[in-house]
Coordinates of C-alpha atoms and ligand atoms in Angstrom, one line a residue:
X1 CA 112.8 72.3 185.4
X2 CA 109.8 70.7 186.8
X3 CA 108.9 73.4 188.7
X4 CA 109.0 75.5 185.3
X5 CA 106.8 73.3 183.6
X6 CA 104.2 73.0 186.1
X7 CA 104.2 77.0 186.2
X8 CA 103.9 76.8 182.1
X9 CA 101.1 74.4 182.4
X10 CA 99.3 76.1 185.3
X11 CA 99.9 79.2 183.2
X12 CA 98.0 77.6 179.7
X13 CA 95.4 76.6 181.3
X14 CA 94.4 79.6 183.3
X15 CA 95.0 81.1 179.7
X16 CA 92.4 78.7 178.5
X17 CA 89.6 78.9 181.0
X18 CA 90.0 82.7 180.3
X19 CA 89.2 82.7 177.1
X20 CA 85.8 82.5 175.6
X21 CA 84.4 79.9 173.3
X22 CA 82.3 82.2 170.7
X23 CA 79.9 80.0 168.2
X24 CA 79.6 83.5 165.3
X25 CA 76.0 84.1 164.1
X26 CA 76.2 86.3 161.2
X27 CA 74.5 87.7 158.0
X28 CA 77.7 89.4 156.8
X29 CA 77.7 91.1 153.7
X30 CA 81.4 92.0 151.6
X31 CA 82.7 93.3 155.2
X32 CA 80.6 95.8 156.5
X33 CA 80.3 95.5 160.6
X34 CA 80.0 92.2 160.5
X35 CA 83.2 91.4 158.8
X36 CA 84.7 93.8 161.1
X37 CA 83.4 91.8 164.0
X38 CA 85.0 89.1 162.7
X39 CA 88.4 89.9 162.2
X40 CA 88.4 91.7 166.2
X41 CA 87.9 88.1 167.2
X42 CA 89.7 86.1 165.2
X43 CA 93.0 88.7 166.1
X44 CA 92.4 88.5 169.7
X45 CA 93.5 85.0 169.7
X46 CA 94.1 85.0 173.7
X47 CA 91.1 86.3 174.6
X48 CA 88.5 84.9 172.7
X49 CA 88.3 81.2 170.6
X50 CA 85.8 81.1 168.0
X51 CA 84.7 77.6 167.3
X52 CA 82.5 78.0 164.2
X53 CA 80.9 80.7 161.9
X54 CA 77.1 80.1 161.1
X55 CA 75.4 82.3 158.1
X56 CA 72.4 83.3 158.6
X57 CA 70.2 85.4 156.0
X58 CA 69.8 89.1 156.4
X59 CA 72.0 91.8 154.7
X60 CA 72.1 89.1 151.8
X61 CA 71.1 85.2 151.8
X62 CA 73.2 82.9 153.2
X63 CA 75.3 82.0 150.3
X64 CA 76.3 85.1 149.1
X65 CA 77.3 85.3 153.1
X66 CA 79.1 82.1 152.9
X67 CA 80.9 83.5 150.0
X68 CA 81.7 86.5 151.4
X69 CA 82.8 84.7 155.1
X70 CA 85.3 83.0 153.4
X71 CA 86.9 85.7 151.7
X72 CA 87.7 87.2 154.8
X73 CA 89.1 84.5 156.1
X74 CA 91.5 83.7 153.5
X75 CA 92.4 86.9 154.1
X76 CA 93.3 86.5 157.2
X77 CA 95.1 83.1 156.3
X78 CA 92.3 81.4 158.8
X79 CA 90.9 79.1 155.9
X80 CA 90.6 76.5 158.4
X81 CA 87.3 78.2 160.0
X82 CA 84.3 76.1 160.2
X83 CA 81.0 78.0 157.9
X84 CA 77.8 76.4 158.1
X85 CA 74.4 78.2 156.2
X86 CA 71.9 77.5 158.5
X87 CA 68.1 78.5 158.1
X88 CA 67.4 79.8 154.2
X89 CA 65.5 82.1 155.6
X90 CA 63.3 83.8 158.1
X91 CA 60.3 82.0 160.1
X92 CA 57.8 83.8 158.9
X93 CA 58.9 86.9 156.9
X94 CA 59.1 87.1 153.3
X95 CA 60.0 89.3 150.6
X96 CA 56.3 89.6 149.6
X97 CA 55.4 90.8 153.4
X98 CA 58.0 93.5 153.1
X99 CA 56.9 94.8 149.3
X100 CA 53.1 94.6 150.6
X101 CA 54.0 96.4 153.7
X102 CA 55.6 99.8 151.5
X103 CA 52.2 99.6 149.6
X104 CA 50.4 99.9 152.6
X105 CA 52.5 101.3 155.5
X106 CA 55.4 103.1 153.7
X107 CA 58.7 103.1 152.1
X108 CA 61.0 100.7 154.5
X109 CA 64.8 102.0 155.2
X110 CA 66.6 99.1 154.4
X111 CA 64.8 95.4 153.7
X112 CA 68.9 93.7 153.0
X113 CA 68.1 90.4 151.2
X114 CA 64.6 91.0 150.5
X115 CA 65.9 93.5 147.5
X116 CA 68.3 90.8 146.2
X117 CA 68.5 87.6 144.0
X118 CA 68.7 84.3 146.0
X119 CA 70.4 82.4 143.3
X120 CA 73.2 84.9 142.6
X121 CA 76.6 84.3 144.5
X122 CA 78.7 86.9 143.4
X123 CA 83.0 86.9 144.4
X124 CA 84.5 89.7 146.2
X125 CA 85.4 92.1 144.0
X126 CA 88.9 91.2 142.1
X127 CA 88.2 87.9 143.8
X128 CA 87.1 84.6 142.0
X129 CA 84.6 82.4 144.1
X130 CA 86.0 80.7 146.6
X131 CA 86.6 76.7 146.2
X132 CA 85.5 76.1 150.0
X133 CA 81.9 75.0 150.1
X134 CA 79.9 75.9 153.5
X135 CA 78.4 73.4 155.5
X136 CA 74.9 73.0 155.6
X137 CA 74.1 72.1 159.5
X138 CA 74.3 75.3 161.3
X139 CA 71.6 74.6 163.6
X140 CA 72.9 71.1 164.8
X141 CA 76.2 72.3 164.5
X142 CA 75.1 75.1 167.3
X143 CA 73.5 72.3 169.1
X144 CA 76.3 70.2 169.1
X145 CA 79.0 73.0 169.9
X146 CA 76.9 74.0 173.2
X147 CA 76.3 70.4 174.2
X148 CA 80.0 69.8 173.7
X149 CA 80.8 72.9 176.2
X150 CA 78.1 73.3 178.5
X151 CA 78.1 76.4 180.2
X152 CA 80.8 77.8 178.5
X153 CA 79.8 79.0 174.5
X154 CA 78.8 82.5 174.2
X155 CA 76.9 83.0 170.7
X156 CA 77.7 86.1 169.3
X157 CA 74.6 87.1 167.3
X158 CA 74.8 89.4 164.7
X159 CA 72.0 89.1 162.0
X160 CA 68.5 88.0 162.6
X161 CA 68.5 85.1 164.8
X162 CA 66.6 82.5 163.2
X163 CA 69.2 80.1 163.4
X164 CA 69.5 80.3 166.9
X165 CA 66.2 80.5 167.6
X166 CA 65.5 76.8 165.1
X167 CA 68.0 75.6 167.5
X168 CA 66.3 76.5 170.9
X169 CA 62.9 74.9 169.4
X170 CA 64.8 71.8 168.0
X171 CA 66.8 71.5 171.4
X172 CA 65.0 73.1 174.1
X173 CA 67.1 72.0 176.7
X174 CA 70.3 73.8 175.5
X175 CA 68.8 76.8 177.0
X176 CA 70.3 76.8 180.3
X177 CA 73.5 75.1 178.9
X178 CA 74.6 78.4 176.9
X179 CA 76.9 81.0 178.8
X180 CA 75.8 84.0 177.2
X181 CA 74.1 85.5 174.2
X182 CA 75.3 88.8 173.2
X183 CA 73.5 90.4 170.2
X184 CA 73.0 93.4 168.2
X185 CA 69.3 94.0 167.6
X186 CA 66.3 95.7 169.0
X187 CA 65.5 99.5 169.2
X188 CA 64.4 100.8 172.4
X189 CA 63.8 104.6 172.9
X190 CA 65.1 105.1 169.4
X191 CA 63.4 105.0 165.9
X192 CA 64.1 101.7 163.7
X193 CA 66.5 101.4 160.9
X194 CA 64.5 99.3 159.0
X195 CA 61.2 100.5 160.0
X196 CA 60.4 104.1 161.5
X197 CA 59.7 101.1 164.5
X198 CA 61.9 98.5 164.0
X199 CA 66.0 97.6 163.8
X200 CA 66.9 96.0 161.1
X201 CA 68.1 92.4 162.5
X202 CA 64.7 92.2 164.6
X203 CA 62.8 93.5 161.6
X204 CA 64.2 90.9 159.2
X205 CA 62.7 87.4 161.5
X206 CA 60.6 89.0 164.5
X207 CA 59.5 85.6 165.6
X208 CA 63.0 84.3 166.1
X209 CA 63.8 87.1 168.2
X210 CA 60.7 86.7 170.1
X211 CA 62.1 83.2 170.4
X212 CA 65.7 84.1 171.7
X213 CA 64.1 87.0 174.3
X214 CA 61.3 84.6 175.6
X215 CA 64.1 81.7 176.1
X216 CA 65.9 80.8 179.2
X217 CA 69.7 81.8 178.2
X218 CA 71.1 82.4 181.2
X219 CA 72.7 86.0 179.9
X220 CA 71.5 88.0 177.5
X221 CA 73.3 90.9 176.1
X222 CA 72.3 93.8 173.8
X223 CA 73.6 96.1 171.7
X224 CA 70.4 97.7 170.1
X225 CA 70.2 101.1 168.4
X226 CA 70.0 102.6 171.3
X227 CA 74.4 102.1 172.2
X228 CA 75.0 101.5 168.2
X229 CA 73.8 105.0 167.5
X230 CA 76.4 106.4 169.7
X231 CA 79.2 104.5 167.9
X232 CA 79.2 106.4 164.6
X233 CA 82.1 106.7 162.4
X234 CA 82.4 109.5 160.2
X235 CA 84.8 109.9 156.9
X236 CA 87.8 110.9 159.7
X237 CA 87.6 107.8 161.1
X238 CA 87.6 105.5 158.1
X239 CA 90.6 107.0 156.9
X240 CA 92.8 106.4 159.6
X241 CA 91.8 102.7 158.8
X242 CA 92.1 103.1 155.2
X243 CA 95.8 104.8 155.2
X244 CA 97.0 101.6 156.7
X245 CA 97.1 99.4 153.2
X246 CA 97.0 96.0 154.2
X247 CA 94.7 93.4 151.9
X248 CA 91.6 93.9 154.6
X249 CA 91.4 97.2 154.9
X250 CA 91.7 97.5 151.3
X251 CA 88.4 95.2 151.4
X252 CA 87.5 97.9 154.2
X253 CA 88.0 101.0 151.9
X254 CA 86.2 98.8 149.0
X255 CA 83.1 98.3 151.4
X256 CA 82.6 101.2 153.5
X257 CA 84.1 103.8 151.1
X258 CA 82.2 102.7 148.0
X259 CA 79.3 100.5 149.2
X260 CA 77.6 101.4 152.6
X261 CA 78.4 104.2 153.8
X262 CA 80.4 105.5 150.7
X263 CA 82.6 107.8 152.3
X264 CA 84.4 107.8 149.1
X265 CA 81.3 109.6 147.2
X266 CA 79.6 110.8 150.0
X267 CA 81.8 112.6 152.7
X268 CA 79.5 113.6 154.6
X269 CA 78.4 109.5 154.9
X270 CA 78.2 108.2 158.7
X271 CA 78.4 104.3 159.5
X272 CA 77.8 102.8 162.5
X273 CA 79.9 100.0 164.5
X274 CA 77.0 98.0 165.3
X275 CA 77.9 94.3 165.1
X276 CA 81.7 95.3 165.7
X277 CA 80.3 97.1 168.8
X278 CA 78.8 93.3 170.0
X279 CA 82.2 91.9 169.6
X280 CA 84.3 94.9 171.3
X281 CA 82.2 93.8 174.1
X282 CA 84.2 90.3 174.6
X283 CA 87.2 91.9 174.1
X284 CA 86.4 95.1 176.6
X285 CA 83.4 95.4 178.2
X286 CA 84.1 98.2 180.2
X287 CA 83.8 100.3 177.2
X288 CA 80.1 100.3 178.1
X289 CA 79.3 103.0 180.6
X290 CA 75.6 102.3 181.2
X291 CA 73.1 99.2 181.0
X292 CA 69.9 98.3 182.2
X293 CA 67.7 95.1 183.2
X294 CA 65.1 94.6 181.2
X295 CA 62.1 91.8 180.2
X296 CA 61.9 92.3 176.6
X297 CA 60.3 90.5 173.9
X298 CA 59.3 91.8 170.2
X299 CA 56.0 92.7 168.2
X300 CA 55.8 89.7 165.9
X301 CA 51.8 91.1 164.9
X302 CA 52.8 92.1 161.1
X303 CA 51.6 96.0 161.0
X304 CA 53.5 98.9 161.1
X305 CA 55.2 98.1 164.2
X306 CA 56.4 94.8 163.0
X307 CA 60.0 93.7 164.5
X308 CA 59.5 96.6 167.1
X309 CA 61.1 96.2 170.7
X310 CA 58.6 96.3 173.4
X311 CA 58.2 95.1 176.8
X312 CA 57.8 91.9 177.8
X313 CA 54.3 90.4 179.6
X314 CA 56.0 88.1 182.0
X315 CA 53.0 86.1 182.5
X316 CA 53.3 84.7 178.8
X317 CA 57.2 83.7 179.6
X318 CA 57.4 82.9 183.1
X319 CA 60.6 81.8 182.5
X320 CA 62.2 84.1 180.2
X321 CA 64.9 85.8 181.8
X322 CA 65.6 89.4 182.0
X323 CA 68.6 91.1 179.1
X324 CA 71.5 93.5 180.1
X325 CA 70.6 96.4 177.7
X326 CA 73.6 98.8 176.6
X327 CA 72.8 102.3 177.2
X328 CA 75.6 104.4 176.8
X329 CA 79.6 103.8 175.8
X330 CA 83.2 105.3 175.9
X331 CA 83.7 106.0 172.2
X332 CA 87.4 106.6 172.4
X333 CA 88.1 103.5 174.0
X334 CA 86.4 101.3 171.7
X335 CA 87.3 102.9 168.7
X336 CA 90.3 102.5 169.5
X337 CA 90.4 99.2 169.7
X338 CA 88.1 98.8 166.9
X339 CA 91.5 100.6 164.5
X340 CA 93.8 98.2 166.3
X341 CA 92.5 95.4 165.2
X342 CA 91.4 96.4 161.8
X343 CA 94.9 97.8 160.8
X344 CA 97.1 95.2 162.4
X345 CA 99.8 93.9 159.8
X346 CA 99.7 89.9 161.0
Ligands
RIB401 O1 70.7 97.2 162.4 C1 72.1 96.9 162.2 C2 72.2 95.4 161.9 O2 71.6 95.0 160.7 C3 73.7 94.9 161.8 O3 73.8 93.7 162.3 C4 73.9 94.9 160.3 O4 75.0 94.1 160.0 C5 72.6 94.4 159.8 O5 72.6 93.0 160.0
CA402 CA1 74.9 91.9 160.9

């Protein structure tokens, strides 16, 4: 009997130390990849603990993202998840910088929040606002959570990364005390999504990413254009998601069949995993089939090539370290787990 239990116990905690603390950076929108990310995790329940969702502005302001956040979690009956809105918005960007930047440089691809209302919190549809109201400390709380497990919290970072990087200034020393960062952002040898230069999350608060890549984290992972663009899904895809009916991927049909990328009205649509690519990763990173070490940091000059990836002069950042950048990926593999997730019946 003993015996047993010590073989339980031994047992829980190796299940424990497995599994990784996640702090969740994100600037969802109605589900979209980030959303998707989201509910990967929070099903994988023995590999992967996340400790608390921070909102951070970029698809849409942090409300709506709140809002948005913790419809999906009611949905997945995980109302209990800590949200905190963070920053209100970028360091330096604004709305203005983008509109004067199409009057002088050219129409922009997508500017997310910059186009909408920061007041308006809308519900999801055939939804009423949800009575949860977010926390408002997203930057201590990432301060805290790291200081509370040092070493061990990898910050999954999935929107612009202001609020990470108004933590590292605020608390330099939590640098070194992080595990990991793995991100989507950042363009390489592939044209922006925002810009002709830039990707989209980079684009949206250049300084902060400057921040981030010129910062000491240990590990730094990313998933930039360069793998996300290899991890398309086409209207085939989305409907053996869709022919599952459960209540989130009926908010998956909503979102990607009528919103972005409207396979519903446009058949011809592709979407991209992106952010649901990042968080594959902590589930199965051997779905990546190619990285490389770089020194990276990002063009935070406003101009054409604002939010661009570039190389990084190491004698301005002694200490930054090098990031793991994804190159290449088995498709099948992830998007298979990628379904799995998404149409599981809980
Ligand atoms: O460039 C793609 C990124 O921009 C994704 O994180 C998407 O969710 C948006 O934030
Ligand atoms: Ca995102």
């Amino acid at each position: 009997m003993w015996r047993l239990l010590a073989v339980f116990l031994v047992l829980v905690g190796l299940l424990g130390a497995a599994r990784d603390t996640v702090l969740f950076d994100t600037d969802s929108g109605l589900f979209g990849d980030d959303g998707a990310a989201l509910v990967m995790l929070l099903r994988s329940p023995a590999q992967v603990a996340v400790q608390a969702i921070s909102i951070v502005p970029g698809n849409v302001w942090a409300p709506q993202g709140a809002e948005y956040m913790f419809h999906i979690l009611s949905l997945l009956k995980r109302a209990q998840t800590t949200v905190a809105m963070g920053a209100d918005g970028p360091l330096i960007h604004t709305a203005a910088m983008a509109r004067e930047s199409e009057r002088r440089w050219g129409a922009l691809s997508y500017i997310g929040a910059f186009a909408q209302d920061a007041a308006a919190v809308i519900p999801a549809p055939g939804s009423k606002l949800s009575a949860r109201k977010p926390r408002h400390d997203a930057v201590n709380l990432l301060i805290s959570e790291i200081e509370r497990h040092p070493g061990e919290v990898t910050i999954l970072a999935l929107g612009p990364m202001t609020n990470i990087a108004l933590a590292l200034r605020l608390k330099p020393e939590i640098e070194t005390k992080i595990k990991r960062i793995v991100f989507m952002g950042g363009n390489i040898r592939v044209a922006g999504n925002a810009s002709n230069a830039a990707e989209f999350n980079f684009w949206f608060d250049p300084e902060a990413a400057r921040i981030v890549l010129r910062s000491r984290i240990p590990l730094k992972t990313m998933f930039g254009l360069d793998i996300c663009n290899l991890a398309r899904i086409r209207k085939p895809e989305f409907d053996q998601i869709a022919a599952v009916r459960t209540p989130l991927t009926e908010l998956f049909r909503e979102d990607l069949g009528n919103r972005y990328p409207a396979f519903l009205k446009k058949p011809d649509a592709t979407g991209y995993l992106w952010d649901s690519l990042a968080a594959a990763y902590l589930l199965d990173p051997d779905f990546v089939t190619r990285s490389e070490s770089r020194y990276l940091d990002v063009q935070t000059s406003w101009g054409q090539f604002y939010g661009s990836t570039v190389p990084l002069d190491r004698r301005v950042a002694p200490e930054a370290t090098p990031v793991t950048v994804m190159f290449a990926l088995d498709f099948k593999r992830v998007f298979a787990l990628y379904k799995d997730r998404l149409t599981r019946l809980d």
